[in-house]
Steps between C-alpha positions, in 0.01 A plus 500: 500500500204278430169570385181268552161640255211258521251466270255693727682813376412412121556325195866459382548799348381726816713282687841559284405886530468520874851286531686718268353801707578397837918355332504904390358629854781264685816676324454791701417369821851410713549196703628616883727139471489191257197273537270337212150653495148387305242723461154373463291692281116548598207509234507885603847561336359459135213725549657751686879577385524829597493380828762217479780716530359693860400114606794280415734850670302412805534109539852517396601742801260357728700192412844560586363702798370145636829303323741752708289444826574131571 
């Protein structure tokens, strides 16, 4: 797994801090088969992190749900 923070979402330190939330939030989501995935994070993830988990849950299943489709 990948992760991509631009410097819209801060300076270097907010950046760091929204990567090393969203490497905790991806040990407990499961993989339905093997496939390399980057996440982009959005300016929104470092001012809102209690919504990170309930958004990056969502785009992870809606995901595979389009992966297992083709």
């Amino acid at each position: 797994m990948g992760f991509v923070v631009s410097k819209k979402v801060g300076n270097a330190v907010t950046r760091n801090r929204v990567k090393r939330r969203l490497r905790h939030l991806a040990r407990d989501l499961d993989s339905p088969f093997t496939t390399d995935v980057v996440v982009r994070a959005l300016p929104a993830a470092a001012t809102e992190p209690e919504q990170l988990r309930e958004d990056l849950g969502h785009a992870w299943s809606r995901a595979f749900a389009r992966a297992a489709s083709c």
